[in-house]
Amino acid sequence: MADSVTITDNRTGQTVEVPLVDGTVSAKAWSSLLPGVWFDDPSFSATSGADSAITFLDGGAGLLHYRGYPIEQLAERTTFLEVAHLLVRDELPTASQLKDWQREIAEAAPIHENFHKRIFEGFRDDAHTMGVLVSSIAAMSTFWPDSKDIENPDQRRAEIVRLIAKMPTVAAGAYRRNVGLPYVFPDPELDYTSNFLAMMFKVGDSPYEVNPVLRDALDMLFVLHADHEQNCSTTAVRVVGSSHADPYVTVASAAAALYGPRHGGANEAVLRMLEGIGDYSNVDNFITEVKAGEQKLMGFGHRVYKNYDPRAKILKDTAHRVFDVTGTNPLLDVALKLEEVALADEYFVERSLYPNVDFYSGLIYQSMGFPAEMFTVLFAIGRTPGWLAHWDEMLSRNSRIARPRQRYIGPADRDVPDIDSR
Ligand code: ACO
């Protein structure tokens, strides 16, 4: 049987056979029969926006692979910088490539002193760190105008290094400005995640002692967040990048998309929800409100996963390792009870709602000493290599500018009346 579908236009009796390629019909073939007939798909639920070799996701089976490697193995056996290399340079690094890669990233980590003085200092004292991060990434565009040469693969490569390297520096700077602590400059002797922790939490002149269990857990969290194919923020990268905007404003647009509570902002929203519920004994009432449509169970549900998010499974185990060091987070009991009640409740079962990556991550971040305003910033650090891998992949394939169609539902043609008769 042919791997195709045949469509008949009943208005004219004409037919066209449209090939099915990897479960996808070509909109171009469709349009050859039906010009001017558009797919009505505002949230892109049934639209493939890219051919991509980066991440494979099977939401029904709960599988996630980066360039063929299962997330479970990457989380256990690799560091974040190795995964970043895998995403932006196609393969896991050899030992010598890893050394060079670490050096490249460490050398590019500092940011211009003017950045601290003029950009960070310009925000209100109580500015949310995610707002500061989004604006700061966009501001970097003005510090590296050569980044506009996006059609040059070498320039893209340089910008990718800069962005991965500078994200922790900017993130920690945004935090320290917020709490009124002096900035800590990156230390090239430290690994990526230890360096970030030192820039965040170092006080005074004494060296910052990194706890290896917490460092490894955070590094693994970055691995889990590193890519997730065509999610909302990655789609923002592809749409904005398709206009040939420079990588800084393009990544800033992705970070802005991530900020929303339906996407990466959910990790902060989960913590606020758990704090609001407060106690184990209030869980049943809360679930009743969710089922009545009065609340959303934050950290649950996913457009693509209709099974347990594999990242949430790994995070749940990690939480216990972290709590062995930091002491149990009192909100863990509330989270565990919420999960237990929801997974047994018809409302959630019928809709295939399971915990997603954001359900447990906030509890871990909080126990490590990060304030809730930093949770989505941490997600952004992890996701940066993924955003950049998609940006580079799209540009290296000479993609066309993103420009969907619409169904016009406004008024019909009319004449502009004089101001007195409006
Ligand atoms: N709590 C309660 N009900 C929910 C939830 C939830 N968290 N998520 C979905 N539903 C319900 C919807 O109300 C809908 O019910 P209905 O059929 O009676 O109308 C049904 O489940 C289907 O949900 P949709 O809204 O169609 O799912 P969609 O794919 O559009 O949205 C989303 C996915 C945004 C993630 C949603 O599940 C949600 O808001 N979850 C909470 C926020 C969250 O955790 N976001 C993080 C996602 S992971 C990430 O981006 C990193």
PDB file of C-alpha atoms in Angstrom, residues 37-190:
ATOM      1  CA  VAL A  37      -6.948  26.683   2.048  1.00  0.00           C
ATOM      2  CA  TRP A  38      -4.967  26.892   5.273  1.00  0.00           C
ATOM      3  CA  PHE A  39      -4.604  24.549   8.237  1.00  0.00           C
ATOM      4  CA  ASP A  40      -6.359  26.017  11.269  1.00  0.00           C
ATOM      5  CA  ASP A  41      -3.766  25.204  13.951  1.00  0.00           C
ATOM      6  CA  PRO A  42      -3.039  28.273  16.121  1.00  0.00           C
ATOM      7  CA  SER A  43      -1.026  26.397  18.771  1.00  0.00           C
ATOM      8  CA  PHE A  44       0.848  24.295  16.173  1.00  0.00           C
ATOM      9  CA  SER A  45      -0.494  21.110  17.825  1.00  0.00           C
ATOM     10  CA  ALA A  46      -0.628  19.292  14.485  1.00  0.00           C
ATOM     11  CA  THR A  47       2.084  21.152  12.591  1.00  0.00           C
ATOM     12  CA  SER A  48       5.693  20.077  12.097  1.00  0.00           C
ATOM     13  CA  GLY A  49       7.793  23.228  11.988  1.00  0.00           C
ATOM     14  CA  ALA A  50      11.189  21.676  11.287  1.00  0.00           C
ATOM     15  CA  ASP A  51      13.234  18.714  10.145  1.00  0.00           C
ATOM     16  CA  SER A  52      15.597  18.354  13.081  1.00  0.00           C
ATOM     17  CA  ALA A  53      18.403  15.942  13.974  1.00  0.00           C
ATOM     18  CA  ILE A  54      18.764  17.161  17.565  1.00  0.00           C
ATOM     19  CA  THR A  55      16.157  15.653  19.890  1.00  0.00           C
ATOM     20  CA  PHE A  56      13.793  12.704  19.618  1.00  0.00           C
ATOM     21  CA  LEU A  57      10.743  12.663  21.864  1.00  0.00           C
ATOM     22  CA  ASP A  58       8.004  10.036  22.088  1.00  0.00           C
ATOM     23  CA  GLY A  59       5.408  11.516  24.411  1.00  0.00           C
ATOM     24  CA  GLY A  60       3.260   8.376  24.498  1.00  0.00           C
ATOM     25  CA  ALA A  61       6.123   6.127  25.552  1.00  0.00           C
ATOM     26  CA  GLY A  62       7.817   8.780  27.732  1.00  0.00           C
ATOM     27  CA  LEU A  63      11.106   8.703  25.759  1.00  0.00           C
ATOM     28  CA  LEU A  64      13.590  11.538  25.334  1.00  0.00           C
ATOM     29  CA  HIS A  65      16.857  11.241  23.364  1.00  0.00           C
ATOM     30  CA  TYR A  66      19.465  13.883  22.474  1.00  0.00           C
ATOM     31  CA  ARG A  67      21.063  12.956  19.141  1.00  0.00           C
ATOM     32  CA  GLY A  68      20.124   9.333  19.757  1.00  0.00           C
ATOM     33  CA  TYR A  69      21.322   9.041  23.367  1.00  0.00           C
ATOM     34  CA  PRO A  70      18.633   8.305  26.014  1.00  0.00           C
ATOM     35  CA  ILE A  71      18.274  11.069  28.606  1.00  0.00           C
ATOM     36  CA  GLU A  72      18.669   8.552  31.440  1.00  0.00           C
ATOM     37  CA  GLN A  73      22.173   7.589  30.233  1.00  0.00           C
ATOM     38  CA  LEU A  74      23.199  11.175  29.567  1.00  0.00           C
ATOM     39  CA  ALA A  75      22.014  12.217  33.047  1.00  0.00           C
ATOM     40  CA  GLU A  76      24.047   9.448  34.671  1.00  0.00           C
ATOM     41  CA  ARG A  77      27.204   9.427  32.560  1.00  0.00           C
ATOM     42  CA  THR A  78      27.867  12.905  31.190  1.00  0.00           C
ATOM     43  CA  THR A  79      28.340  16.453  32.392  1.00  0.00           C
ATOM     44  CA  PHE A  80      26.398  19.446  31.126  1.00  0.00           C
ATOM     45  CA  LEU A  81      29.300  20.729  29.029  1.00  0.00           C
ATOM     46  CA  GLU A  82      29.596  17.337  27.305  1.00  0.00           C
ATOM     47  CA  VAL A  83      25.883  17.469  26.508  1.00  0.00           C
ATOM     48  CA  ALA A  84      26.208  21.074  25.317  1.00  0.00           C
ATOM     49  CA  HIS A  85      28.959  19.888  22.942  1.00  0.00           C
ATOM     50  CA  LEU A  86      26.716  17.042  21.773  1.00  0.00           C
ATOM     51  CA  LEU A  87      23.911  19.494  20.992  1.00  0.00           C
ATOM     52  CA  VAL A  88      25.834  22.291  19.304  1.00  0.00           C
ATOM     53  CA  ARG A  89      28.679  20.252  17.736  1.00  0.00           C
ATOM     54  CA  ASP A  90      26.718  17.090  16.926  1.00  0.00           C
ATOM     55  CA  GLU A  91      28.744  14.558  18.983  1.00  0.00           C
ATOM     56  CA  LEU A  92      29.871  13.934  22.552  1.00  0.00           C
ATOM     57  CA  PRO A  93      33.428  15.248  22.886  1.00  0.00           C
ATOM     58  CA  THR A  94      36.505  13.039  23.116  1.00  0.00           C
ATOM     59  CA  ALA A  95      38.712  13.656  26.179  1.00  0.00           C
ATOM     60  CA  SER A  96      40.913  16.127  24.297  1.00  0.00           C
ATOM     61  CA  GLN A  97      37.942  17.874  22.632  1.00  0.00           C
ATOM     62  CA  LEU A  98      36.380  18.249  26.065  1.00  0.00           C
ATOM     63  CA  LYS A  99      39.522  19.937  27.402  1.00  0.00           C
ATOM     64  CA  ASP A 100      39.504  22.430  24.509  1.00  0.00           C
ATOM     65  CA  TRP A 101      35.760  22.983  24.861  1.00  0.00           C
ATOM     66  CA  GLN A 102      36.059  23.656  28.616  1.00  0.00           C
ATOM     67  CA  ARG A 103      38.889  26.111  27.939  1.00  0.00           C
ATOM     68  CA  GLU A 104      36.941  27.899  25.178  1.00  0.00           C
ATOM     69  CA  ILE A 105      33.919  28.258  27.450  1.00  0.00           C
ATOM     70  CA  ALA A 106      35.962  29.362  30.481  1.00  0.00           C
ATOM     71  CA  GLU A 107      37.772  32.029  28.427  1.00  0.00           C
ATOM     72  CA  ALA A 108      34.494  33.441  27.119  1.00  0.00           C
ATOM     73  CA  ALA A 109      32.724  33.543  30.521  1.00  0.00           C
ATOM     74  CA  PRO A 110      33.566  37.113  31.678  1.00  0.00           C
ATOM     75  CA  ILE A 111      31.285  39.986  30.728  1.00  0.00           C
ATOM     76  CA  HIS A 112      32.301  43.587  30.089  1.00  0.00           C
ATOM     77  CA  GLU A 113      32.535  45.664  33.270  1.00  0.00           C
ATOM     78  CA  ASN A 114      30.179  48.214  31.728  1.00  0.00           C
ATOM     79  CA  PHE A 115      27.593  45.508  31.731  1.00  0.00           C
ATOM     80  CA  HIS A 116      27.600  45.371  35.522  1.00  0.00           C
ATOM     81  CA  LYS A 117      27.753  49.129  35.913  1.00  0.00           C
ATOM     82  CA  ARG A 118      25.313  50.256  33.255  1.00  0.00           C
ATOM     83  CA  ILE A 119      22.970  47.397  32.438  1.00  0.00           C
ATOM     84  CA  PHE A 120      22.441  45.614  35.767  1.00  0.00           C
ATOM     85  CA  GLU A 121      22.501  48.822  37.800  1.00  0.00           C
ATOM     86  CA  GLY A 122      19.745  50.292  35.639  1.00  0.00           C
ATOM     87  CA  PHE A 123      17.034  47.976  36.979  1.00  0.00           C
ATOM     88  CA  ARG A 124      14.762  48.592  39.953  1.00  0.00           C
ATOM     89  CA  ASP A 125      16.022  47.013  43.192  1.00  0.00           C
ATOM     90  CA  ASP A 126      13.164  44.512  43.249  1.00  0.00           C
ATOM     91  CA  ALA A 127      13.350  43.593  39.530  1.00  0.00           C
ATOM     92  CA  HIS A 128      12.601  39.908  38.886  1.00  0.00           C
ATOM     93  CA  THR A 129      15.810  38.130  37.875  1.00  0.00           C
ATOM     94  CA  MET A 130      14.118  36.604  34.830  1.00  0.00           C
ATOM     95  CA  GLY A 131      13.168  40.080  33.570  1.00  0.00           C
ATOM     96  CA  VAL A 132      16.770  41.168  34.143  1.00  0.00           C
ATOM     97  CA  LEU A 133      18.079  38.077  32.323  1.00  0.00           C
ATOM     98  CA  VAL A 134      15.847  38.513  29.255  1.00  0.00           C
ATOM     99  CA  SER A 135      16.802  42.201  28.908  1.00  0.00           C
ATOM    100  CA  SER A 136      20.496  41.510  29.591  1.00  0.00           C
ATOM    101  CA  ILE A 137      20.748  38.838  26.897  1.00  0.00           C
ATOM    102  CA  ALA A 138      19.166  41.265  24.428  1.00  0.00           C
ATOM    103  CA  ALA A 139      21.579  44.008  25.585  1.00  0.00           C
ATOM    104  CA  MET A 140      24.545  41.748  24.757  1.00  0.00           C
ATOM    105  CA  SER A 141      23.644  42.278  21.106  1.00  0.00           C
ATOM    106  CA  THR A 142      24.979  45.832  21.451  1.00  0.00           C
ATOM    107  CA  PHE A 143      28.300  44.614  22.900  1.00  0.00           C
ATOM    108  CA  TRP A 144      28.982  42.163  20.035  1.00  0.00           C
ATOM    109  CA  PRO A 145      27.726  43.784  16.831  1.00  0.00           C
ATOM    110  CA  ASP A 146      29.819  41.302  14.776  1.00  0.00           C
ATOM    111  CA  SER A 147      27.266  38.672  15.830  1.00  0.00           C
ATOM    112  CA  LYS A 148      24.994  39.980  13.078  1.00  0.00           C
ATOM    113  CA  ASP A 149      27.027  38.059  10.498  1.00  0.00           C
ATOM    114  CA  ILE A 150      24.715  35.079  11.049  1.00  0.00           C
ATOM    115  CA  GLU A 151      25.246  33.523   7.625  1.00  0.00           C
ATOM    116  CA  ASN A 152      28.899  32.870   8.463  1.00  0.00           C
ATOM    117  CA  PRO A 153      29.183  29.447  10.203  1.00  0.00           C
ATOM    118  CA  ASP A 154      32.434  30.470  11.990  1.00  0.00           C
ATOM    119  CA  GLN A 155      30.738  33.545  13.426  1.00  0.00           C
ATOM    120  CA  ARG A 156      27.799  31.425  14.562  1.00  0.00           C
ATOM    121  CA  ARG A 157      30.212  29.034  16.236  1.00  0.00           C
ATOM    122  CA  ALA A 158      31.855  31.915  18.106  1.00  0.00           C
ATOM    123  CA  GLU A 159      28.497  33.302  19.263  1.00  0.00           C
ATOM    124  CA  ILE A 160      27.377  29.874  20.453  1.00  0.00           C
ATOM    125  CA  VAL A 161      30.475  29.640  22.676  1.00  0.00           C
ATOM    126  CA  ARG A 162      29.931  33.160  23.987  1.00  0.00           C
ATOM    127  CA  LEU A 163      26.297  32.600  24.871  1.00  0.00           C
ATOM    128  CA  ILE A 164      26.783  29.250  26.617  1.00  0.00           C
ATOM    129  CA  ALA A 165      29.771  30.709  28.480  1.00  0.00           C
ATOM    130  CA  LYS A 166      28.183  33.985  29.547  1.00  0.00           C
ATOM    131  CA  MET A 167      24.737  32.766  30.632  1.00  0.00           C
ATOM    132  CA  PRO A 168      25.880  31.737  34.151  1.00  0.00           C
ATOM    133  CA  THR A 169      27.826  35.005  34.522  1.00  0.00           C
ATOM    134  CA  VAL A 170      24.782  37.080  33.584  1.00  0.00           C
ATOM    135  CA  ALA A 171      22.442  34.887  35.675  1.00  0.00           C
ATOM    136  CA  ALA A 172      24.613  35.167  38.795  1.00  0.00           C
ATOM    137  CA  GLY A 173      25.072  38.918  38.167  1.00  0.00           C
ATOM    138  CA  ALA A 174      21.284  39.365  37.995  1.00  0.00           C
ATOM    139  CA  TYR A 175      20.920  37.537  41.323  1.00  0.00           C
ATOM    140  CA  ARG A 176      23.663  39.460  43.131  1.00  0.00           C
ATOM    141  CA  ARG A 177      22.283  42.776  41.951  1.00  0.00           C
ATOM    142  CA  ASN A 178      18.915  41.711  43.312  1.00  0.00           C
ATOM    143  CA  VAL A 179      20.265  40.846  46.779  1.00  0.00           C
ATOM    144  CA  GLY A 180      22.758  43.724  46.882  1.00  0.00           C
ATOM    145  CA  LEU A 181      25.971  41.684  46.862  1.00  0.00           C
ATOM    146  CA  PRO A 182      29.100  42.675  44.886  1.00  0.00           C
ATOM    147  CA  TYR A 183      29.635  40.829  41.598  1.00  0.00           C
ATOM    148  CA  VAL A 184      31.928  37.815  41.508  1.00  0.00           C
ATOM    149  CA  PHE A 185      33.933  37.400  38.309  1.00  0.00           C
ATOM    150  CA  PRO A 186      34.183  33.951  36.706  1.00  0.00           C
ATOM    151  CA  ASP A 187      37.081  31.730  37.766  1.00  0.00           C
ATOM    152  CA  PRO A 188      38.599  29.877  34.763  1.00  0.00           C
ATOM    153  CA  GLU A 189      40.029  27.228  37.106  1.00  0.00           C
ATOM    154  CA  LEU A 190      36.566  25.991  38.083  1.00  0.00           C
TER     155      LEU A 190
END
